[in-house]
Tab-separated table of C-alpha atoms in Angstrom:
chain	number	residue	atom	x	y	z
T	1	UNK	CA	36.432	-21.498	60.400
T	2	UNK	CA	39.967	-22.389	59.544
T	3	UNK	CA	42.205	-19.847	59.561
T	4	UNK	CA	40.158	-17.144	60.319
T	5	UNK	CA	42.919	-15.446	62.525
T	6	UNK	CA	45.476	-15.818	59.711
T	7	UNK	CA	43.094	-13.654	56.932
T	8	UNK	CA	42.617	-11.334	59.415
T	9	UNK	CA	46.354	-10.156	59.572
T	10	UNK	CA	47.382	-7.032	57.756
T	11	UNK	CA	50.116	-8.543	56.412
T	12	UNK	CA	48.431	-11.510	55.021
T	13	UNK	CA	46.092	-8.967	53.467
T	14	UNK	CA	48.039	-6.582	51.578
T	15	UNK	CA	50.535	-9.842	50.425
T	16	UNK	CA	47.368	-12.088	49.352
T	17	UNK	CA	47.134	-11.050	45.831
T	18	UNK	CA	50.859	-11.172	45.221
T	19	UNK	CA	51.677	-14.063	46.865
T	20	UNK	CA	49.204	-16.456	45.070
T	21	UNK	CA	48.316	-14.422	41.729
T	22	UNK	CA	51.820	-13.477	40.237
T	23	UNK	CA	53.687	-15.664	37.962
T	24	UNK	CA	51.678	-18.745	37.401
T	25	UNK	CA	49.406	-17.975	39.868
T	26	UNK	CA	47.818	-15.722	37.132
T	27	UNK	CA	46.564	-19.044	35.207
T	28	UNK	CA	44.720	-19.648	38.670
T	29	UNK	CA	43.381	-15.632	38.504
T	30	UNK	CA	42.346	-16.134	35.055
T	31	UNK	CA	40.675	-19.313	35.258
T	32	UNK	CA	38.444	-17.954	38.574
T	33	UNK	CA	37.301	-15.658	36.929
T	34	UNK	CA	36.213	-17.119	34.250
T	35	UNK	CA	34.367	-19.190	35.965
T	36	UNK	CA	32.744	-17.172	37.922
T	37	UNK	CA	31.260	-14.990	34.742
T	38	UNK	CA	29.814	-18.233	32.760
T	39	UNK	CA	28.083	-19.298	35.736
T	40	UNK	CA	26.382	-15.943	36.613
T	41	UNK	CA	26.144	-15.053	32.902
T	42	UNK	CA	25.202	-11.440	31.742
T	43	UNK	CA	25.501	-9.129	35.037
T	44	UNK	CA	24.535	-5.462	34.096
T	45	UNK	CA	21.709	-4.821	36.642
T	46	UNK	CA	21.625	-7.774	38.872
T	47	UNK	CA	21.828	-8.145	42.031
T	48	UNK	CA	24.865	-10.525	43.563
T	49	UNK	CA	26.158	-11.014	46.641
T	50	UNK	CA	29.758	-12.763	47.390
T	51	UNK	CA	30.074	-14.450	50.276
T	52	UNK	CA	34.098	-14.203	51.611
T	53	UNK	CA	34.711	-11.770	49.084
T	54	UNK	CA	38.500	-11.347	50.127
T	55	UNK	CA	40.476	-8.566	48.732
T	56	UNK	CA	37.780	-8.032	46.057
T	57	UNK	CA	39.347	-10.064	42.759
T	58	UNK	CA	35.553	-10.897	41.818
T	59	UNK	CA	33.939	-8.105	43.723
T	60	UNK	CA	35.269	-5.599	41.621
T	61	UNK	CA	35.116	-8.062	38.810
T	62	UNK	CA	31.487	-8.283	38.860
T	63	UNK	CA	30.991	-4.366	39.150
T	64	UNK	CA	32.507	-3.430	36.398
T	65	UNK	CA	30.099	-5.364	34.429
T	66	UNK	CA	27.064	-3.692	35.987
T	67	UNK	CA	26.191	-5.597	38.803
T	68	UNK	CA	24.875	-4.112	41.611
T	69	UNK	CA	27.247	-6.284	44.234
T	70	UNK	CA	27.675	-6.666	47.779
T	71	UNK	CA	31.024	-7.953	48.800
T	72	UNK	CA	30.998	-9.583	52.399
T	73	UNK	CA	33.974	-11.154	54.890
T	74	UNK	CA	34.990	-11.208	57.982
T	75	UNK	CA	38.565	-9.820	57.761
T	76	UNK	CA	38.940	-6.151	57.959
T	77	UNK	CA	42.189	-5.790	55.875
T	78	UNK	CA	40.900	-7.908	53.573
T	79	UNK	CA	38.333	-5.684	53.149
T	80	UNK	CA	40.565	-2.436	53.127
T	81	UNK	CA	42.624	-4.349	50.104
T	82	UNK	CA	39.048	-4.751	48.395
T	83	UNK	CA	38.072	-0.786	48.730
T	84	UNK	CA	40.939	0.645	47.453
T	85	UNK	CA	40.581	-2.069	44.410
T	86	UNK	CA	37.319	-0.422	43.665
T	87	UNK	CA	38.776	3.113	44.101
T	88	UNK	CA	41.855	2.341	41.336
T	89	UNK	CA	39.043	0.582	38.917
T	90	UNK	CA	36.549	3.495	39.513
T	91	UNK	CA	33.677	1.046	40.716
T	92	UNK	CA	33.418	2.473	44.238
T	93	UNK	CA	30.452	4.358	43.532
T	94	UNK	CA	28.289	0.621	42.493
T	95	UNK	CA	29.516	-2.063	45.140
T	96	UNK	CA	29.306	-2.556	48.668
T	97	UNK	CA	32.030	-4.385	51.186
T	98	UNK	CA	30.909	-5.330	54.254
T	99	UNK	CA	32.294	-7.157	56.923
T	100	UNK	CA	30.168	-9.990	58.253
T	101	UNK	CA	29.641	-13.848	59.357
T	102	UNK	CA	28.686	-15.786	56.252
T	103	UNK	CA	26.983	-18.782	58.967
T	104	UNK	CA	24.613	-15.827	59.679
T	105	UNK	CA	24.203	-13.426	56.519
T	106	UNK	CA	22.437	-10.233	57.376
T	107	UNK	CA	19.659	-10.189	54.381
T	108	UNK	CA	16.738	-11.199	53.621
T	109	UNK	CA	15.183	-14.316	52.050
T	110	UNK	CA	15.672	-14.185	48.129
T	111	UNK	CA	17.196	-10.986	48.438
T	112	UNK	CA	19.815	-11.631	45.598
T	113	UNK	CA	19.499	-12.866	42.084
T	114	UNK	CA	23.041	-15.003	42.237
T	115	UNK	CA	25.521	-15.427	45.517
T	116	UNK	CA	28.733	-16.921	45.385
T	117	UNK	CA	31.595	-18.052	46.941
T	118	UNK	CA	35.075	-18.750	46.037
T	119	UNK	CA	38.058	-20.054	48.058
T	120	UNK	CA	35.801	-20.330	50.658
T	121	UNK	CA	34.439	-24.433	51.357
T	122	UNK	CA	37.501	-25.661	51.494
T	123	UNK	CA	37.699	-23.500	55.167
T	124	UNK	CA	34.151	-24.216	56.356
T	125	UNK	CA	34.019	-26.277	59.385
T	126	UNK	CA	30.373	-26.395	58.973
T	127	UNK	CA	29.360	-26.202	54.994
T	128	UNK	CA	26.070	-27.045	55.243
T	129	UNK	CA	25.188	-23.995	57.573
T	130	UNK	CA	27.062	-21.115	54.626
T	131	UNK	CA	25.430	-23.250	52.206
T	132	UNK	CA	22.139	-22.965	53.430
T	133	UNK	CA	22.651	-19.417	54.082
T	134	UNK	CA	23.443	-18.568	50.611
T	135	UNK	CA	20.378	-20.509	49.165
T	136	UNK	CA	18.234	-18.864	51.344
T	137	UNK	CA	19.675	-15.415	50.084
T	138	UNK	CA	19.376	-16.212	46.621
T	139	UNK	CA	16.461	-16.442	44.304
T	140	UNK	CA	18.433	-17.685	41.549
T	141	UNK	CA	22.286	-18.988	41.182
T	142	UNK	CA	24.318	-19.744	43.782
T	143	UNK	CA	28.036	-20.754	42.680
T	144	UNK	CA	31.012	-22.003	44.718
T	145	UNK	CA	34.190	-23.841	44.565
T	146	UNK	CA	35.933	-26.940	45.981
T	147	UNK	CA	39.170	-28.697	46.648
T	148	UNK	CA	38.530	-32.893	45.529
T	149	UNK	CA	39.106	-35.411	47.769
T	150	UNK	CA	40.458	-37.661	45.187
T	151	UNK	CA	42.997	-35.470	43.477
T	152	UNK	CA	46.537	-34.550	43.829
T	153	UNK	CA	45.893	-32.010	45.755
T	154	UNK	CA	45.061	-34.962	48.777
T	155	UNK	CA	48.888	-36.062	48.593
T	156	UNK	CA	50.228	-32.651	50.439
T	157	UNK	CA	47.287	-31.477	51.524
T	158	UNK	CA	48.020	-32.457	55.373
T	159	UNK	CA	51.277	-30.806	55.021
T	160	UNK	CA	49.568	-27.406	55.161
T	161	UNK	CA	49.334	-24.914	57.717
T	162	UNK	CA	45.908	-25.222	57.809
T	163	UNK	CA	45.097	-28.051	55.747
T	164	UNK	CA	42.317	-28.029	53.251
T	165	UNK	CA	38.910	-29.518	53.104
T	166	UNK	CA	38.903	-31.339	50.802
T	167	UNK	CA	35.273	-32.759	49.279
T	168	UNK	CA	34.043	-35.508	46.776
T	169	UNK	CA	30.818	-35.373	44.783
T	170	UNK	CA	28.855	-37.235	46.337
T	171	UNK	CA	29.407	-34.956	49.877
T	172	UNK	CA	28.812	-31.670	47.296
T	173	UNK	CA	25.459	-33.898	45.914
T	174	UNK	CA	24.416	-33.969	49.931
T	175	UNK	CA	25.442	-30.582	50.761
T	176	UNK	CA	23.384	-28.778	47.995
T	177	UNK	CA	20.114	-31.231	48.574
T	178	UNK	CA	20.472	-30.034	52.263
T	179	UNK	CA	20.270	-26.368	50.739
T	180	UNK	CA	17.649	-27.194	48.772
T	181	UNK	CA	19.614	-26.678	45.664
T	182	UNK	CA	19.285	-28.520	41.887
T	183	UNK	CA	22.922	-29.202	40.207
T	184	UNK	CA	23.080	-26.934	36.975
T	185	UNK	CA	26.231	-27.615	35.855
T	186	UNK	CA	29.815	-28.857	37.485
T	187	UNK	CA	33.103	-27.989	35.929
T	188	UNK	CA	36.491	-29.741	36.820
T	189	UNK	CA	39.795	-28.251	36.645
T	190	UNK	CA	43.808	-28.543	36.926
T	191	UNK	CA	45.234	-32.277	37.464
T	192	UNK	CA	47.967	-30.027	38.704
T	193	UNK	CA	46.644	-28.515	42.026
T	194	UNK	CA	47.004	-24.523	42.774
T	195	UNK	CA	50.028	-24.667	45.085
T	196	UNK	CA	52.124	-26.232	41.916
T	197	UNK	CA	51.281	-23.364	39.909
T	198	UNK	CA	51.930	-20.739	42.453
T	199	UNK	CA	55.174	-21.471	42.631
T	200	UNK	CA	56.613	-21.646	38.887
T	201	UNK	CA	57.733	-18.739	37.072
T	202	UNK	CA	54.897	-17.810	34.200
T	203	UNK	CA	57.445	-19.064	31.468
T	204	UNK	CA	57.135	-22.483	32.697
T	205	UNK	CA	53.949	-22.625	33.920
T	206	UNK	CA	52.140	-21.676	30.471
T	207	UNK	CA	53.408	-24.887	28.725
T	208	UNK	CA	52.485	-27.044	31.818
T	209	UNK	CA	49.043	-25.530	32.276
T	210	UNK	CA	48.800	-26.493	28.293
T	211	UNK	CA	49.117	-29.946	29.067
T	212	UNK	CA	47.041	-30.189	32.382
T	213	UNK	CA	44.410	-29.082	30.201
T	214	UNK	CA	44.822	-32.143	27.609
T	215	UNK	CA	44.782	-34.265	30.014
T	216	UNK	CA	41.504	-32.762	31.575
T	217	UNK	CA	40.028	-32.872	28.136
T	218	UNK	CA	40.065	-37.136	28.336
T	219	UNK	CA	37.636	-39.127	29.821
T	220	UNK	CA	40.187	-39.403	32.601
T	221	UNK	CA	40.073	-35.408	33.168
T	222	UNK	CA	37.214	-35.299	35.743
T	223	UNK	CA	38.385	-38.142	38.543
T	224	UNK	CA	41.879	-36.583	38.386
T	225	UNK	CA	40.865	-32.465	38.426
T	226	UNK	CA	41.690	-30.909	42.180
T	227	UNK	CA	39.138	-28.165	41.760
T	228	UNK	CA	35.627	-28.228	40.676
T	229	UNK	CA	33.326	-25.219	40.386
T	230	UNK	CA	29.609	-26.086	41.285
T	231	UNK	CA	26.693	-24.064	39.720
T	232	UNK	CA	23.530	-24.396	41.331
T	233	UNK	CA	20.299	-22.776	41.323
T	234	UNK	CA	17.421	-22.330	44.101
């Protein structure tokens, strides 16, 4: 897994939220989770697992709309960033973190009426393996997220620390027949990739975001979005 060493720091931890989420980064925050709720629709009572749950942005999310959620990763900090989320919302008492592998999740089959994952693929070294694992957990949805092969997010994307991977649909379209999955619905976002908007002050990056969304509202909006969120079901 890329980076695994990296999201296991302290430091990276307890800057994660700040560093990517503040100023226009909060267009990124809010569009997430957005997408994350219309996928997994109404959530008071079910049961949900996410996979690389982070610092907890959709962990706690998710609980305070009634899910019964277990929040899983590998990085300790991460994890410690994620509890004391739930302790300032007051959802402690509801969700679970856990750290674990996501290659070899710890549940049974069909244990979970909707797992997802986000910020995660674009790390795997082997997707089909976390993908599998997730539809075997699941007996419902399973949602994730992607970086696009052909998008602007390809012309720096070498230029990162750890690089990205980066997928097209037809590799998604294998990955999830692999699983054993059926397509529900795909949804494709920002012309302008992520690290743009993490770096412009919210002033300017309200009016920009404006017109990344016309232009993903044209028939040219799909080939040219960096991010797509998948929604699948077993």
């Amino acid at each position: 897994m890329k980076g695994q060493e990296w999201y296991q720091a302290t430091e990276v931890a307890e800057a994660y939220e700040d560093k990517r989420f503040s100023g226009g980064g909060r267009l990124i925050d809010r569009r997430e989770k957005e997408a994350v709720l219309d996928a997994l629709g109404p959530l008071d009572g079910e049961r949900v697992l996410e996979v690389a749950c982070g610092t907890g942005r959709f962990t706690v999310l998710c609980a305070q709309r009634g899910a019964d959620i277990t929040g899983m990763d590998i990085s300790a900090p991460m994890l410690r960033e994620g509890r004391e989320k739930a302790r300032a919302a007051g959802v402690d008492d509801h969700l679970e973190f856990m750290r674990g592998d996501a290659a070899r999740l710890p549940f049974p089959d069909d244990h979970f009426d909707a797992v997802f994952a986000m910020r995660f693929f674009h790390l795997a070294d082997t997707p089909a393996k976390f993908l599998s694992e997730m539809a075997r957990v699941s007996a419902g949805h399973v949602f994730f997220d992607t970086f696009n092969r052909y998008s602007t997010r390809s012309l720096y994307n070498d230029l990162l620390p750890m690089g990205s991977r980066l997928y097209s649909r037809a590799e998604v379209e294998d990955l999830l027949a692999g699983a054993g999955l059926s397509l529900r619905a795909a949804d494709h976002d920002f012309v302008l990739p992520y690290g743009f908007y993490r770096k412009l002050p919210r002033w300017l990056a309200d009016p920009l975001r404006n017109a990344d969304e016309a232009v993903g509202g044209t028939p040219l909006g799909d080939a040219l979005a960096s991010v797509s969120y998948w929604h699948a079901h077993v």
